[in-house]
Short mmCIF file of C-alpha atoms in Angstrom, two decimals:
data_model
loop_
_atom_site.label_atom_id
_atom_site.label_comp_id
_atom_site.label_asym_id
_atom_site.label_seq_id
_atom_site.Cartn_x
_atom_site.Cartn_y
_atom_site.Cartn_z
CA MET A 1 0.00 0.00 0.00
CA THR A 2 1.28 3.46 -0.85
CA ALA A 3 2.20 5.50 2.21
CA PRO A 4 -0.10 8.34 3.27
CA LEU A 5 1.09 11.72 2.05
CA HIS A 6 2.17 12.86 5.50
CA LEU A 7 4.50 9.86 5.74
CA LEU A 8 6.28 10.45 2.44
CA ARG A 9 9.88 11.43 3.08
CA ALA A 10 10.68 15.01 2.14
CA GLU A 11 14.28 14.05 1.36
CA ASP A 12 13.12 11.75 -1.45
CA PRO A 13 11.84 14.06 -4.23
CA ALA A 14 10.70 11.11 -6.33
CA ALA A 15 8.30 10.10 -3.56
CA GLN A 16 6.68 13.54 -3.45
CA PRO A 17 3.60 14.36 -5.50
CA ALA A 18 3.59 17.08 -8.10
CA THR A 19 1.69 20.14 -6.85
CA LEU A 20 -0.12 23.16 -8.21
CA THR A 21 -1.38 26.09 -6.14
CA PHE A 22 -4.09 28.41 -7.44
CA ALA A 23 -6.45 31.11 -6.19
CA SER A 24 -10.05 30.08 -5.54
CA PRO A 25 -12.98 32.26 -4.42
CA LEU A 26 -12.55 30.87 -0.90
CA GLY A 27 -8.79 31.17 -0.68
CA GLU A 28 -5.74 29.58 -2.27
CA MET A 29 -5.95 25.84 -2.91
CA ARG A 30 -3.13 23.37 -3.40
CA LEU A 31 -3.57 20.32 -5.61
CA ALA A 32 -1.33 17.25 -5.59
CA ALA A 33 -1.07 14.40 -8.06
CA PHE A 34 0.88 11.31 -8.97
CA ASP A 35 0.71 9.62 -12.35
CA ASP A 36 -2.22 7.47 -11.19
CA GLY A 37 -4.48 10.34 -10.16
CA LEU A 38 -5.23 13.33 -7.98
CA CYS A 39 -4.16 12.63 -4.41
CA GLY A 40 -4.77 15.95 -2.70
CA ALA A 41 -6.79 19.18 -2.74
CA TRP A 42 -6.56 21.49 0.26
CA PHE A 43 -6.98 25.11 1.18
CA VAL A 44 -3.44 26.26 1.90
CA ASP A 45 -4.28 27.33 5.46
CA GLN A 46 -5.43 23.83 6.44
CA SER A 47 -3.33 22.21 9.14
CA ASP A 48 -2.75 19.07 7.07
CA VAL A 49 -1.87 20.72 3.76
CA ILE A 50 1.35 19.40 2.26
CA ALA A 51 4.24 21.65 1.35
CA GLU A 52 4.86 22.56 -2.25
CA GLY A 53 6.00 19.41 -4.01
CA ARG A 54 7.81 18.77 -7.25
CA GLN A 55 7.49 21.51 -9.84
CA GLN A 56 8.84 19.20 -12.54
CA HIS A 57 5.65 17.42 -13.54
CA HIS A 58 5.36 14.20 -15.49
CA GLU A 59 2.99 14.45 -18.44
CA ALA A 60 0.21 12.51 -16.67
CA GLU A 61 0.59 14.57 -13.49
CA ALA A 62 0.48 17.86 -15.39
CA ARG A 63 -2.67 16.76 -17.20
CA ILE A 64 -4.38 15.68 -13.97
CA LEU A 65 -3.48 18.91 -12.15
CA ALA A 66 -4.69 21.06 -15.06
CA GLN A 67 -7.97 19.15 -15.30
CA ALA A 68 -8.53 19.38 -11.55
CA ARG A 69 -7.94 23.12 -11.51
CA LEU A 70 -10.25 23.68 -14.49
CA GLN A 71 -13.04 21.54 -13.06
CA LEU A 72 -12.81 23.20 -9.64
CA GLU A 73 -12.98 26.63 -11.30
CA GLN A 74 -16.05 25.46 -13.22
CA TRP A 75 -17.58 24.15 -10.00
CA TYR A 76 -17.02 27.47 -8.22
CA ALA A 77 -18.57 29.28 -11.21
CA GLY A 78 -21.72 27.15 -11.00
CA GLU A 79 -20.94 25.49 -14.34
CA ARG A 80 -20.30 21.99 -12.97
CA GLU A 81 -21.86 19.79 -10.29
CA THR A 82 -19.80 16.62 -10.68
CA PHE A 83 -16.13 15.91 -11.30
CA ASP A 84 -14.57 13.63 -13.89
CA LEU A 85 -11.07 13.04 -12.57
CA PRO A 86 -8.86 10.05 -11.75
CA LEU A 87 -8.61 10.02 -7.96
CA ALA A 88 -5.82 8.34 -6.00
CA PRO A 89 -6.11 9.36 -2.34
CA ARG A 90 -3.60 7.65 -0.08
CA GLY A 91 -5.17 6.01 2.96
CA THR A 92 -6.15 2.80 4.71
CA PRO A 93 -8.72 0.44 3.16
CA PHE A 94 -11.36 1.69 5.62
CA GLN A 95 -10.57 5.33 4.87
CA ARG A 96 -10.87 4.69 1.14
CA GLN A 97 -14.19 2.91 1.73
CA VAL A 98 -15.49 6.00 3.53
CA TRP A 99 -14.18 8.35 0.85
CA ASP A 100 -15.77 6.19 -1.86
CA GLY A 101 -19.04 6.49 0.05
CA LEU A 102 -18.76 10.27 -0.05
CA LEU A 103 -18.51 10.15 -3.83
CA THR A 104 -22.06 8.74 -3.96
CA LEU A 105 -23.52 11.89 -2.34
CA PRO A 106 -25.02 14.11 -5.07
CA PHE A 107 -24.47 17.83 -5.34
CA GLY A 108 -27.04 19.71 -3.28
CA THR A 109 -27.63 16.95 -0.73
CA THR A 110 -26.40 16.33 2.80
CA THR A 111 -26.16 13.26 5.02
CA THR A 112 -25.31 12.50 8.63
CA TYR A 113 -22.42 10.46 10.01
CA GLY A 114 -24.83 7.69 10.97
CA ASP A 115 -26.52 7.62 7.59
CA LEU A 116 -23.18 7.50 5.80
CA ALA A 117 -22.05 4.63 8.04
CA HIS A 118 -25.16 2.69 7.01
CA ARG A 119 -24.64 3.64 3.37
CA ILE A 120 -21.19 2.02 3.29
CA GLY A 121 -22.34 -1.03 5.26
CA ARG A 122 -20.54 -0.11 8.49
CA PRO A 123 -23.38 1.03 10.80
CA ARG A 124 -21.37 0.51 14.00
CA SER A 125 -18.34 2.44 12.81
CA VAL A 126 -19.56 6.02 13.20
CA ARG A 127 -16.56 7.20 15.23
CA PRO A 128 -13.93 5.65 12.94
CA LEU A 129 -15.91 7.04 10.02
CA ALA A 130 -15.76 10.55 11.49
CA LEU A 131 -11.98 10.18 11.85
CA ALA A 132 -11.71 9.02 8.23
CA LEU A 133 -13.67 12.10 7.15
CA SER A 134 -11.22 14.33 9.01
CA ARG A 135 -8.39 12.68 7.04
CA ASN A 136 -10.01 13.26 3.64
CA PRO A 137 -7.17 14.64 1.50
CA ILE A 138 -9.27 15.83 -1.47
CA SER A 139 -11.56 18.65 -0.39
CA ILE A 140 -14.72 19.47 -2.39
CA ILE A 141 -14.11 16.75 -4.99
CA ILE A 142 -14.50 14.08 -2.30
CA PRO A 143 -17.35 15.99 -0.65
CA CYS A 144 -16.91 15.58 3.09
CA HIS A 145 -18.53 19.02 3.47
CA ARG A 146 -21.89 17.32 2.74
CA VAL A 147 -21.78 15.43 6.05
CA ILE A 148 -23.51 17.21 8.93
CA GLY A 149 -24.56 16.41 12.48
CA PHE A 150 -27.74 14.42 13.18
CA ASP A 151 -29.39 17.66 14.36
CA THR A 152 -28.29 19.41 11.11
CA ALA A 153 -25.54 21.24 13.00
CA LEU A 154 -22.37 22.09 11.15
CA THR A 155 -19.51 19.85 12.23
CA GLY A 156 -15.79 19.69 11.55
CA PHE A 157 -14.28 20.49 8.17
CA GLY A 158 -10.58 20.79 7.41
CA GLY A 159 -11.09 24.08 5.62
CA GLY A 160 -13.03 25.56 8.53
CA LEU A 161 -16.73 25.77 9.36
CA LYS A 162 -17.15 29.12 7.62
CA ARG A 163 -15.97 27.61 4.35
CA LYS A 164 -18.18 24.57 4.93
CA ARG A 165 -21.15 26.90 5.39
CA ALA A 166 -20.29 28.70 2.16
CA LEU A 167 -19.98 25.42 0.24
CA LEU A 168 -23.37 24.24 1.50
CA ILE A 169 -24.99 27.54 0.57
CA HIS A 170 -23.49 27.27 -2.91
CA GLU A 171 -24.84 23.77 -3.41
CA GLY A 172 -28.17 24.16 -1.62
CA ASN A 173 -29.10 27.29 -3.52
CA ARG A 174 -28.98 25.33 -6.76
CA TYR A 175 -31.96 23.18 -5.79
CA PRO A 176 -35.49 24.58 -5.35
CA GLY A 177 -37.04 22.91 -2.32
CA HIS A 178 -33.67 22.46 -0.64
CA ALA A 179 -33.70 25.95 0.83
CA ALA A 180 -35.32 24.93 4.11
CA ARG A 181 -32.64 22.32 4.77
CA THR A 182 -29.92 24.73 3.75
CA ARG A 183 -31.37 27.36 6.06
CA ARG A 184 -31.15 24.95 9.01
CA VAL A 185 -27.71 23.63 8.11
CA CYS A 186 -26.20 27.04 7.53
CA ASP A 187 -27.49 28.60 10.74
CA GLY A 188 -29.14 31.62 9.19
CA GLN A 189 -26.52 32.29 6.53
CA ALA A 190 -28.80 30.76 3.89
CA GLU A 191 -30.57 34.09 3.60
CA LEU A 192 -27.51 35.33 1.72
CA ALA A 193 -28.15 32.69 -0.91
CA LEU A 194 -31.91 33.11 -0.98
CA GLU A 195 -31.64 36.78 -1.85
CA ALA A 196 -30.31 36.05 -5.32
CA SER A 197 -30.76 33.49 -8.07
CA ALA A 198 -28.25 30.70 -8.58
CA ASP A 199 -27.07 32.29 -11.82
CA SER A 200 -26.47 35.77 -10.43
CA LEU A 201 -25.11 34.93 -6.97
CA ALA A 202 -21.46 36.01 -6.86
CA TRP A 203 -18.79 34.36 -4.77
CA ALA A 204 -18.22 37.76 -3.19
CA THR A 205 -21.38 37.00 -1.24
CA TYR A 206 -19.82 33.83 0.10
CA ARG A 207 -16.62 35.61 1.01
CA GLN A 208 -18.76 38.05 2.95
CA ALA A 209 -20.45 35.12 4.69
CA ILE A 210 -17.24 33.45 5.80
CA ALA A 211 -15.81 36.76 6.98
CA GLN A 212 -18.53 37.09 9.60
#
């Protein structure tokens, strides 16, 4: 099994992923890839973000990083709801099972820790599942932000709860009839989304939301 990213030795450049850092509406993001797929996507102020990796990219890595950046930019712009990327997150078999479960959650929906545990066939593994979510190395694309507390409360997210709130507003506003759930989940911040249509809502509104 390939070692988790945080265990890869910095003194061995060949073992480091290729990286690309770009500006997103919610702050700079860093992407990481090996030839077999995207292995990381973080906001650069996350505690578990990796340092800049190799700048000499193999052809496959360069293609994956460019596709990931483009698709994330399209997602932020409201032009995309799903991603079509080769993913290669490094983790334990259980962690990968949890992350695969997250990939079945559609844009604009939320689930709870307990429901996700049932979804992946591990109903008694809620606590380990929560830990696996906290180790998710590919933010947004593997959508751990769609998991909320059983009482619809916002819970942990590597990029911070304000970003999680903004991501949920962005997705919930796209679906008529989902506004009530979004309003509960986002603790009153949904009004920012409800004041404008999905097409005209600018990310400046979200930046205002997370600044509060």
